[in-house]
PDB file of C-alpha atoms in Angstrom:
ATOM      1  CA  UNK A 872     117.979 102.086 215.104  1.00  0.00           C
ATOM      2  CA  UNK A 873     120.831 104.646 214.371  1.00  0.00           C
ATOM      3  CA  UNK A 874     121.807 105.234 211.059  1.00  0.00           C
ATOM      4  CA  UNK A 875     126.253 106.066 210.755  1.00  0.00           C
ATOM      5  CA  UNK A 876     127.314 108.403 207.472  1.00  0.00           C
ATOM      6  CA  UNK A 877     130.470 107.999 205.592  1.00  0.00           C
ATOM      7  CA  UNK A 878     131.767 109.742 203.194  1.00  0.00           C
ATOM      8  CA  UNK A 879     135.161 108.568 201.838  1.00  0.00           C
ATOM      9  CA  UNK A 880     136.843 110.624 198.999  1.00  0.00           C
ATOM     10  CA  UNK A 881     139.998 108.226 197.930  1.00  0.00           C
ATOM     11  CA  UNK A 882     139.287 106.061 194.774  1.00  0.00           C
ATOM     12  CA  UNK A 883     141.348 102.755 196.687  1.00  0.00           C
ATOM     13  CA  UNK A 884     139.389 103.488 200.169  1.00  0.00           C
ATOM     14  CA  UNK A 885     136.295 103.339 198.256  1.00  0.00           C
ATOM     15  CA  UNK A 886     136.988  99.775 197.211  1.00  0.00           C
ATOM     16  CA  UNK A 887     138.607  98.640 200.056  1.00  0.00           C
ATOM     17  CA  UNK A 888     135.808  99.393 202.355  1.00  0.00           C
ATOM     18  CA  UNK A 889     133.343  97.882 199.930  1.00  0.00           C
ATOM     19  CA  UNK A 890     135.584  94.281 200.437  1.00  0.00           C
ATOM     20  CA  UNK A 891     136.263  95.004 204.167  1.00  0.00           C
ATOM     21  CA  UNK A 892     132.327  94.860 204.083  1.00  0.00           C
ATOM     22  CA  UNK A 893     132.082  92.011 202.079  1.00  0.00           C
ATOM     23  CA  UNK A 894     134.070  90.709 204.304  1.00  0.00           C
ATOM     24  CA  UNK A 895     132.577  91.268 207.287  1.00  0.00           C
ATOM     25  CA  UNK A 896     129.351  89.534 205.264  1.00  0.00           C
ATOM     26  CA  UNK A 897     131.670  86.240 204.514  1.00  0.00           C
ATOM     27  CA  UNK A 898     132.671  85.788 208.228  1.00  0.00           C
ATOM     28  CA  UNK A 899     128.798  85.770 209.153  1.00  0.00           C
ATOM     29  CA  UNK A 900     128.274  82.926 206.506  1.00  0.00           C
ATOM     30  CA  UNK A 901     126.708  84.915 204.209  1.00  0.00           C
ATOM     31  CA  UNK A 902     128.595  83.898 201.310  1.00  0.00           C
ATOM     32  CA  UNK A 903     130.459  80.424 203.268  1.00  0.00           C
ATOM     33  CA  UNK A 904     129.538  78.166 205.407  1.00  0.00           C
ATOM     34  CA  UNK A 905     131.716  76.134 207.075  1.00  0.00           C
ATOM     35  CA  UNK A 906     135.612  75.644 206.488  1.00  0.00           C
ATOM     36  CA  UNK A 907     138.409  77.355 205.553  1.00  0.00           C
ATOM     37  CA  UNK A 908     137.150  79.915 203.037  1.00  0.00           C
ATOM     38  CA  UNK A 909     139.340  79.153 199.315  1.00  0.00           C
ATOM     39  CA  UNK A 910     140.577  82.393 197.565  1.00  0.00           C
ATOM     40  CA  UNK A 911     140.541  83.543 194.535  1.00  0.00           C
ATOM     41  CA  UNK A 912     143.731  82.715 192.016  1.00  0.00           C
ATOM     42  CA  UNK A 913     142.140  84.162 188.955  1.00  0.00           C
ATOM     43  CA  UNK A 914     139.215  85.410 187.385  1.00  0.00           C
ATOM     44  CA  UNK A 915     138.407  85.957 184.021  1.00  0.00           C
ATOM     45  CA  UNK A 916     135.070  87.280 182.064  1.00  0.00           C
ATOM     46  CA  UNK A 917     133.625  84.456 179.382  1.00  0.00           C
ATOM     47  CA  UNK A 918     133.473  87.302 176.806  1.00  0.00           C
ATOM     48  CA  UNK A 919     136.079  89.838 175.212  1.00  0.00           C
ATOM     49  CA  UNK A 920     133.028  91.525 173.861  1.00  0.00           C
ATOM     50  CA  UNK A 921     129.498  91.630 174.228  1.00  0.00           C
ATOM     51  CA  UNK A 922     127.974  93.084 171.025  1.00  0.00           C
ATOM     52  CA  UNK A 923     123.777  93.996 172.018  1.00  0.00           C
ATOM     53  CA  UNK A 924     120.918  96.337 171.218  1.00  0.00           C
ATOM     54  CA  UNK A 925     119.846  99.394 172.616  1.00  0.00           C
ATOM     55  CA  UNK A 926     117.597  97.673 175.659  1.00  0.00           C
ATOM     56  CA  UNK A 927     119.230  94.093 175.610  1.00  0.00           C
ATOM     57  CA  UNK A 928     119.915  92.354 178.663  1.00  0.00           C
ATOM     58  CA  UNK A 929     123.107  89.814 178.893  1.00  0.00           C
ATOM     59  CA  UNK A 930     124.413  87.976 181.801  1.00  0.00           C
ATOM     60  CA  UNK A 931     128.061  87.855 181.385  1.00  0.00           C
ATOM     61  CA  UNK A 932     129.755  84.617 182.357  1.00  0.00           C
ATOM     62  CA  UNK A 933     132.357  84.688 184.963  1.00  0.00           C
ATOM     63  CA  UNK A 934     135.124  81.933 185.248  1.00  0.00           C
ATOM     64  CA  UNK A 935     137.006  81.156 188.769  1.00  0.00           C
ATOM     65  CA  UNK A 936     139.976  79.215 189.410  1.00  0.00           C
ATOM     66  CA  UNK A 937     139.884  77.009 191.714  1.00  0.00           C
ATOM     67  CA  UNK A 938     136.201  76.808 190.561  1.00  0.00           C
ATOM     68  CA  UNK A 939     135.450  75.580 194.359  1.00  0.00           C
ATOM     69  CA  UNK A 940     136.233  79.189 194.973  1.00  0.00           C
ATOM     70  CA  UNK A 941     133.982  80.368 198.774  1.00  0.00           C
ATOM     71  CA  UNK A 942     132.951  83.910 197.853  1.00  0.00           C
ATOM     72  CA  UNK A 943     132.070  84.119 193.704  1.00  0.00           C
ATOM     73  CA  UNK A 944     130.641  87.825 194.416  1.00  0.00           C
ATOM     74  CA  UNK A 945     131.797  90.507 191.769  1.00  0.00           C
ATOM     75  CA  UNK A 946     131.555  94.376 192.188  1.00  0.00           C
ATOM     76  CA  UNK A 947     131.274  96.014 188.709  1.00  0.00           C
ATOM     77  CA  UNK A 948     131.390  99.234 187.136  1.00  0.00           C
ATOM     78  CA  UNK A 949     130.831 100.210 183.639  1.00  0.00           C
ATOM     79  CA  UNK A 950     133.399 103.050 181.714  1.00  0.00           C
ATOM     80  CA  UNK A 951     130.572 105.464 180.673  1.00  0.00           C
ATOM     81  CA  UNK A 952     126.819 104.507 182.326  1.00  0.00           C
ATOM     82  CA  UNK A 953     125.460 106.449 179.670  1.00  0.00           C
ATOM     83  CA  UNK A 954     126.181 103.529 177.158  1.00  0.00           C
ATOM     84  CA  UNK A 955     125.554 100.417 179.634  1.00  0.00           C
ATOM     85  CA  UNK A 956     125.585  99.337 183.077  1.00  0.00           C
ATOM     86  CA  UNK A 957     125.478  95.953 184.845  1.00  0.00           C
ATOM     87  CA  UNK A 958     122.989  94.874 187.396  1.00  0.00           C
ATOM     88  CA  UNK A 959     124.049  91.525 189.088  1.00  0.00           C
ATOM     89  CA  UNK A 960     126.246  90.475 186.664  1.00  0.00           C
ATOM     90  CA  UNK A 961     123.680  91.598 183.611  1.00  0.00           C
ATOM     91  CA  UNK A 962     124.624  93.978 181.014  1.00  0.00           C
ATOM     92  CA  UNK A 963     121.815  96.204 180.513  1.00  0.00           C
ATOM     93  CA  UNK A 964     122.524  98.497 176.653  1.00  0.00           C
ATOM     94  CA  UNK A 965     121.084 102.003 177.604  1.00  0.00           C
ATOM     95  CA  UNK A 966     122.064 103.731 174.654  1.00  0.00           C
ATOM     96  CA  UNK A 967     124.204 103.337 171.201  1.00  0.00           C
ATOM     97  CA  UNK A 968     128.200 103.166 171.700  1.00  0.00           C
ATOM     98  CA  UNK A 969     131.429 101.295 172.958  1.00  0.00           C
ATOM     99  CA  UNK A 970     132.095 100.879 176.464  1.00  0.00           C
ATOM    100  CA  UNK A 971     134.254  99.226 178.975  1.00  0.00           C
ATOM    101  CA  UNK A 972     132.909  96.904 181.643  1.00  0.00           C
ATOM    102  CA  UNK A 973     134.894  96.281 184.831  1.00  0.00           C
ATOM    103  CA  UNK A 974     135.197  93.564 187.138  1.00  0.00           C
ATOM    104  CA  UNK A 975     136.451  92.862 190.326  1.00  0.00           C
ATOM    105  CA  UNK A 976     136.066  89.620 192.289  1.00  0.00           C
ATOM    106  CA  UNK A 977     135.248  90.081 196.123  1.00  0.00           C
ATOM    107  CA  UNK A 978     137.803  87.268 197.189  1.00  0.00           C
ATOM    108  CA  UNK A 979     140.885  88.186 196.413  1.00  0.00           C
ATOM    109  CA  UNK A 980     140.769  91.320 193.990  1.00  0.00           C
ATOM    110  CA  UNK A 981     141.027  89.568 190.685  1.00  0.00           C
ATOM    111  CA  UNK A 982     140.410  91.943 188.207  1.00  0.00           C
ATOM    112  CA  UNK A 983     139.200  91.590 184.036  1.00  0.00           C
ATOM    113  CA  UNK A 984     137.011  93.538 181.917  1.00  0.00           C
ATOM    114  CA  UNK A 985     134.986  93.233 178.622  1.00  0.00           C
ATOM    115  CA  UNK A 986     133.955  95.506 175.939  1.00  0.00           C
ATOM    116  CA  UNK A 987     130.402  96.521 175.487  1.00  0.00           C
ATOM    117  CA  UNK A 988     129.104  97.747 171.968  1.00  0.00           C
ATOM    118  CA  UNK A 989     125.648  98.650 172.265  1.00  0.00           C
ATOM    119  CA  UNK A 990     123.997  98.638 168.267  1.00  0.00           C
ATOM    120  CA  UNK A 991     120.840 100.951 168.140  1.00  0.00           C
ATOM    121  CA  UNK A 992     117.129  99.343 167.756  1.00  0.00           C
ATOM    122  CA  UNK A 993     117.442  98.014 164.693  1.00  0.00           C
ATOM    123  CA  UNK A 994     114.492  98.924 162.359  1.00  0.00           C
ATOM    124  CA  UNK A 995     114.592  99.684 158.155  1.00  0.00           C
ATOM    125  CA  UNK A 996     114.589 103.454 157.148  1.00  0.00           C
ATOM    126  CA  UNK A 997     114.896 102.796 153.251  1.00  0.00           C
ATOM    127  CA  UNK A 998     115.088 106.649 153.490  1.00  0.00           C
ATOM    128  CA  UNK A 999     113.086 106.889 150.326  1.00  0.00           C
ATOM    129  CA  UNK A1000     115.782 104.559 148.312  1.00  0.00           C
ATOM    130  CA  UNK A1001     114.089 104.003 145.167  1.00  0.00           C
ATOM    131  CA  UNK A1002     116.433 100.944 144.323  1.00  0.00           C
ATOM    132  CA  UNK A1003     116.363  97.281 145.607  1.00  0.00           C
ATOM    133  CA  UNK A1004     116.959  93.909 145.348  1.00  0.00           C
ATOM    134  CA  UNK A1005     115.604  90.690 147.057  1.00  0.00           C
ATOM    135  CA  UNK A1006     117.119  87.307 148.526  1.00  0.00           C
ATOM    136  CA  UNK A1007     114.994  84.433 149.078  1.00  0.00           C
ATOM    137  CA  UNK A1008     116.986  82.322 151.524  1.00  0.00           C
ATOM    138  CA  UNK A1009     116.999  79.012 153.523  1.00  0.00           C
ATOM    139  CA  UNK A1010     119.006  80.392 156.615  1.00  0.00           C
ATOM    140  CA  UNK A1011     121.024  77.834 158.583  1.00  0.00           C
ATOM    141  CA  UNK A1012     122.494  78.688 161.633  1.00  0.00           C
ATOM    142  CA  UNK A1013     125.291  76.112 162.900  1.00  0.00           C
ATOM    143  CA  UNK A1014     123.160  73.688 161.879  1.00  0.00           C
ATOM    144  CA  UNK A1015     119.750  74.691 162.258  1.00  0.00           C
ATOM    145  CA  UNK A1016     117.573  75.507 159.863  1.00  0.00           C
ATOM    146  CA  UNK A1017     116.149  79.226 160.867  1.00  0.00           C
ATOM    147  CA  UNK A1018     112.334  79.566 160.889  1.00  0.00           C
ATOM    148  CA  UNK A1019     110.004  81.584 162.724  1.00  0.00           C
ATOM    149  CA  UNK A1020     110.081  80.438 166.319  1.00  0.00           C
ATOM    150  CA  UNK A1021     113.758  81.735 166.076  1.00  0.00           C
ATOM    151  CA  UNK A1022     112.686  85.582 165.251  1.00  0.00           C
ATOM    152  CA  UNK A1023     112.901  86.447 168.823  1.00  0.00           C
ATOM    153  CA  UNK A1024     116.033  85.384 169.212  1.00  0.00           C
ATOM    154  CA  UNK A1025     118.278  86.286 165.761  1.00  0.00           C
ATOM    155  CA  UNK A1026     118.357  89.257 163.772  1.00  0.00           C
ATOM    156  CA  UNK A1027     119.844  88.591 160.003  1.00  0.00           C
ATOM    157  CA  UNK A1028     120.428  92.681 158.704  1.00  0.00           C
ATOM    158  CA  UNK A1029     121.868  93.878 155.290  1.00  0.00           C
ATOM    159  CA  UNK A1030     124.766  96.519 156.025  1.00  0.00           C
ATOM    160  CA  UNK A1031     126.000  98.490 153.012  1.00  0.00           C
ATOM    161  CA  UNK A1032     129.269  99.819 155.213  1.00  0.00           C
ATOM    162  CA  UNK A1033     128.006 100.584 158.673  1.00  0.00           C
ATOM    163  CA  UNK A1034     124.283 101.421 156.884  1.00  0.00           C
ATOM    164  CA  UNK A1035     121.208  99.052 157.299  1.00  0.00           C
ATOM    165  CA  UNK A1036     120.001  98.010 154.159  1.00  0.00           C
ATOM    166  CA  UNK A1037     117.624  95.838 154.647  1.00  0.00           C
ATOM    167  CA  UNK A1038     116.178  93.622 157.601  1.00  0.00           C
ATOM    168  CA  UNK A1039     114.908  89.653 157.110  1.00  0.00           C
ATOM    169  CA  UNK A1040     111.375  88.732 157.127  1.00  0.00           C
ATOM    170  CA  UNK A1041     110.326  85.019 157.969  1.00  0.00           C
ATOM    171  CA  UNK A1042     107.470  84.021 155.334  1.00  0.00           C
ATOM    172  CA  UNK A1043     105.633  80.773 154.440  1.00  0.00           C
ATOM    173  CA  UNK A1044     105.208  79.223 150.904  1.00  0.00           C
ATOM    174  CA  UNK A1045     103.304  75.946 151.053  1.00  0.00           C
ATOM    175  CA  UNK A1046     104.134  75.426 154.425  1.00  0.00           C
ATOM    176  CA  UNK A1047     107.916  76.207 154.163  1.00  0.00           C
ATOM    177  CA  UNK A1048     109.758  78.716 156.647  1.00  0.00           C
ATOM    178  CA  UNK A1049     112.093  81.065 154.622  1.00  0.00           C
ATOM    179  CA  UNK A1050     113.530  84.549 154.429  1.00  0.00           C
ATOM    180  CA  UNK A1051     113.127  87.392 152.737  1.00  0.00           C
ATOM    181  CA  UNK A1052     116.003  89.830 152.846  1.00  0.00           C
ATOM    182  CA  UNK A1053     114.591  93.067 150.896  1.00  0.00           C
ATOM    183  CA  UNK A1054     117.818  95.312 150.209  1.00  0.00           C
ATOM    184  CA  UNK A1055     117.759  98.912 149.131  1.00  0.00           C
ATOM    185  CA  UNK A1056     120.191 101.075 147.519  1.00  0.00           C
ATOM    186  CA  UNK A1057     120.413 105.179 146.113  1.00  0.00           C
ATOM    187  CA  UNK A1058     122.311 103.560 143.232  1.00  0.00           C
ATOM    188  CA  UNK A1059     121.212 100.973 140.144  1.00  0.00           C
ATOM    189  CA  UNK A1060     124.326  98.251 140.963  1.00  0.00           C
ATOM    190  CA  UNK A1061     127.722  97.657 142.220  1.00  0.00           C
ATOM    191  CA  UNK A1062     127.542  98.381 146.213  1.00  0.00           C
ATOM    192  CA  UNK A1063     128.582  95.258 148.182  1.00  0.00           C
ATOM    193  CA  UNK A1064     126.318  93.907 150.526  1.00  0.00           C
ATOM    194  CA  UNK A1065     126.887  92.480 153.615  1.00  0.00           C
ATOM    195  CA  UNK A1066     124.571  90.123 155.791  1.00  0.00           C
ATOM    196  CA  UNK A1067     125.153  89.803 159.308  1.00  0.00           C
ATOM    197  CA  UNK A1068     123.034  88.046 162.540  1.00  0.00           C
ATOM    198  CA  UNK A1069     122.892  89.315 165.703  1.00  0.00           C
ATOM    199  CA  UNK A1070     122.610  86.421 168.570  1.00  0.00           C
ATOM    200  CA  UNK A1071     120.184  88.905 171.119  1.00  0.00           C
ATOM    201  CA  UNK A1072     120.023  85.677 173.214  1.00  0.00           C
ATOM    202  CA  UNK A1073     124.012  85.302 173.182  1.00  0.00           C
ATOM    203  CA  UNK A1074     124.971  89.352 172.402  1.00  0.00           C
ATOM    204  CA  UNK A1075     127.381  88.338 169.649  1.00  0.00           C
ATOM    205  CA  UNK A1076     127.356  89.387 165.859  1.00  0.00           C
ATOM    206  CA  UNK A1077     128.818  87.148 163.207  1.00  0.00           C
ATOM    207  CA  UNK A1078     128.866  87.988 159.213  1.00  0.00           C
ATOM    208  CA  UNK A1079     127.712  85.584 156.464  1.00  0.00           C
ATOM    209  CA  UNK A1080     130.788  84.539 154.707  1.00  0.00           C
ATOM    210  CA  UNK A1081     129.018  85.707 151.113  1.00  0.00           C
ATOM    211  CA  UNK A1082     129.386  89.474 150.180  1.00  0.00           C
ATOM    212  CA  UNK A1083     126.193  90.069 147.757  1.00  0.00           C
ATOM    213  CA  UNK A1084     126.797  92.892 144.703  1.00  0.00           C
ATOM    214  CA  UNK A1085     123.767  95.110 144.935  1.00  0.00           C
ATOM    215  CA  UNK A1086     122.532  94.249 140.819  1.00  0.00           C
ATOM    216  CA  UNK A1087     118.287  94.954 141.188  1.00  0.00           C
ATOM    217  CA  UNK A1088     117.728  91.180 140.690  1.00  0.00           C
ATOM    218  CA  UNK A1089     116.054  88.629 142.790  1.00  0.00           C
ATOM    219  CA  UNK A1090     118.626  86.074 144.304  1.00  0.00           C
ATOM    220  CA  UNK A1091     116.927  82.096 144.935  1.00  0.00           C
ATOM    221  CA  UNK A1092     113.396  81.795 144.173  1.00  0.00           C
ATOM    222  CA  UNK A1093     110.288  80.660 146.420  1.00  0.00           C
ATOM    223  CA  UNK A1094     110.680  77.240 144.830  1.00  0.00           C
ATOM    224  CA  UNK A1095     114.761  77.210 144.654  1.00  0.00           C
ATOM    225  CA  UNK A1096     116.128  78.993 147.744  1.00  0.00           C
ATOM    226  CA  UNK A1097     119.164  80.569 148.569  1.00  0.00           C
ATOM    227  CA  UNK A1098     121.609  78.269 150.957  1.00  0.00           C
ATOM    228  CA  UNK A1099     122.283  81.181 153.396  1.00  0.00           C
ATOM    229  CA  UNK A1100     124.697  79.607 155.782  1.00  0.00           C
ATOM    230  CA  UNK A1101     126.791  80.167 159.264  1.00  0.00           C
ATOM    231  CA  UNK A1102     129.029  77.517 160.275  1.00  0.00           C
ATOM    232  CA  UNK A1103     131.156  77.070 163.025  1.00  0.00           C
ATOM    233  CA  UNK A1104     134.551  78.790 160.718  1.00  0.00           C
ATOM    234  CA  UNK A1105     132.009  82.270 161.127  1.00  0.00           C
ATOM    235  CA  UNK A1106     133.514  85.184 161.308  1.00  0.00           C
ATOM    236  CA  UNK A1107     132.486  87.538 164.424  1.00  0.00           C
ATOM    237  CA  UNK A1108     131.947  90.831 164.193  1.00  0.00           C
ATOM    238  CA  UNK A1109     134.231  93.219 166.346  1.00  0.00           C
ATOM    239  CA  UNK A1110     133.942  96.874 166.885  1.00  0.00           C
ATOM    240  CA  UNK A1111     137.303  99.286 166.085  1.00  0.00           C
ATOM    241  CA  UNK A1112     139.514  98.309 168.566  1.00  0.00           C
ATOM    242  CA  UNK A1113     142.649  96.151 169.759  1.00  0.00           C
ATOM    243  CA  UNK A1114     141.242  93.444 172.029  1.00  0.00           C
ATOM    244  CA  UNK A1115     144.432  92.519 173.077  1.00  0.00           C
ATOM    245  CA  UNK A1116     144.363  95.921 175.046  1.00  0.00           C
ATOM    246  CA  UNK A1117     141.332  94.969 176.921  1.00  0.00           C
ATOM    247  CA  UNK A1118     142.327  94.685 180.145  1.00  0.00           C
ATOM    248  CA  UNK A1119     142.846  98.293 181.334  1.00  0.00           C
ATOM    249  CA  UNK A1120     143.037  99.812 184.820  1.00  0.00           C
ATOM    250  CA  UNK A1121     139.839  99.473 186.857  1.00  0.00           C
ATOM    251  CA  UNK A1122     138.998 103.441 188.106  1.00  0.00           C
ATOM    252  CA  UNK A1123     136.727 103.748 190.991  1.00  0.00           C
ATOM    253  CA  UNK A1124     134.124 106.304 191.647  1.00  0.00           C
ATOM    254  CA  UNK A1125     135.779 109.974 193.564  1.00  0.00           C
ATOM    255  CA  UNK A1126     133.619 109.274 196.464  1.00  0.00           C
ATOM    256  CA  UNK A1127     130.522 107.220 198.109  1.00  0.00           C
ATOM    257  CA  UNK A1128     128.160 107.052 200.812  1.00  0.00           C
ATOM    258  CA  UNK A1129     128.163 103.848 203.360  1.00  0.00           C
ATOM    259  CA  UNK A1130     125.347 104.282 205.827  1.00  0.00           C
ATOM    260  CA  UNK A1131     125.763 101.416 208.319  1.00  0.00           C
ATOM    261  CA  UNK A1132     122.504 100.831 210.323  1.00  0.00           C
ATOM    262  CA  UNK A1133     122.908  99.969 214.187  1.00  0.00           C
ATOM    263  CA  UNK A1134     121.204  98.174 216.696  1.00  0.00           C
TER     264      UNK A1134
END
């Protein structure tokens, strides 16, 4: 077998031999088989953002009209790799920032992109606070009432500002799930408090609609707990930025290598 080297240098040739090879794949019923292949009139990402952790993994939807669309394939590239990158349509968070992803649909070149804002591990460094306050809370979530099966799944974090105060704990008192949101302060009172949940199974944020006053005192009690609620009027959380300006120009890599095998 002979191997063939290309180089090519131009940003647009770059992309148009990666569809001219996609191409080539749809013709040989890779992607189609049988009938007139149907082209692309618009594609669009499911998200505007996708908020995550530092090592999440999110498939981000992809909408096509018509939806009977032949060739659904999607090359992608991520602003700054450093921050995230997408494998197969799956937002991988590498390390703590905002990004921009980019998509471009094979059929067609329909283009859209999403933001990407990648939270660090989240973990409680009290760093040596010596004030703090406690919430005993029935969490409900849309609906469901949050026990610990569901700790996988949601984080519920105290933010004083952008600063994590204090991180839920399921516990059990005769045989009932709650939470126990331990906040901690450098001050005696007056700081607001802010409780959000991070969705890692959905990589959204959303923020309790209460806004606590950091006072030293226990809030609900083991035998009368808090009503800590999200409904469906929630508020999301969105990182510093327009997302009406969302949509920017896709750039492609300066060069890249094709090696075509041969018979």
């Amino acid at each position: 077998m002979n191997r063939r080297k290309m180089i090519l240098q131009n940003k647009w040739a770059t992309l148009c031999c990666m569809l001219a090879l996609s191409s080539v794949l749809l013709s040989c019923g890779d992607y189609w088989d049988g009938g007139e292949p149907v082209a692309a009139r618009k594609m669009t990402l499911g998200r505007r953002v996708v908020n995550m952790l530092v090592g999440d993994r999110y498939r981000i939807p992809v909408l096509f009209e018509p939806d009977t669309l032949s060739n659904r394939s999607v090359w992608w590239q991520t602003e700054d790799k450093d921050i995230a990158i997408v494998e197969n349509d799956t937002v991988i968070g590498i390390s703590e920032g905002l990004t921009l992803a980019y998509a471009m649909s094979v059929s067609d070149r329909q283009t859209d992109s999403c933001w990407v804002n990648v939270l660090p591990e989240m973990y409680m460094n009290p760093k040596q606070y010596p004030y703090d306050m406690v919430i005993y809370a029935d969490v409900i979530i849309h609906g469901h009432h949050y026990t610990k099966a569901d700790e996988d799944s949601l984080i519920i974090a105290a933010y004083c500002s952008d600063e994590i105060r204090g991180i839920g704990k399921m516990r059990q008192w005769q045989g009932k799930d709650y939470m126990e949101v331990r906040v901690w302060s450098p001050i005696q009172g007056g700081e607001p408090i802010l409780l959000r949940c991070v969705y890692r199974d959905k990589a959204l944020v959303e923020q309790f609609p209460t806004v606590f006053e950091f006072d030293g005192n226990a809030h609900g009690s083991l035998s009368d707990l808090y009503p800590l609620e999200l409904d469906d009027n929630a508020e999301e959380v969105w990182p510093g930025y327009h997302p009406e300006n969302s949509n920017p120009t896709i750039e492609l890599p300066d060069s890249v290598v094709v090696i075509i095998d041969e018979d």
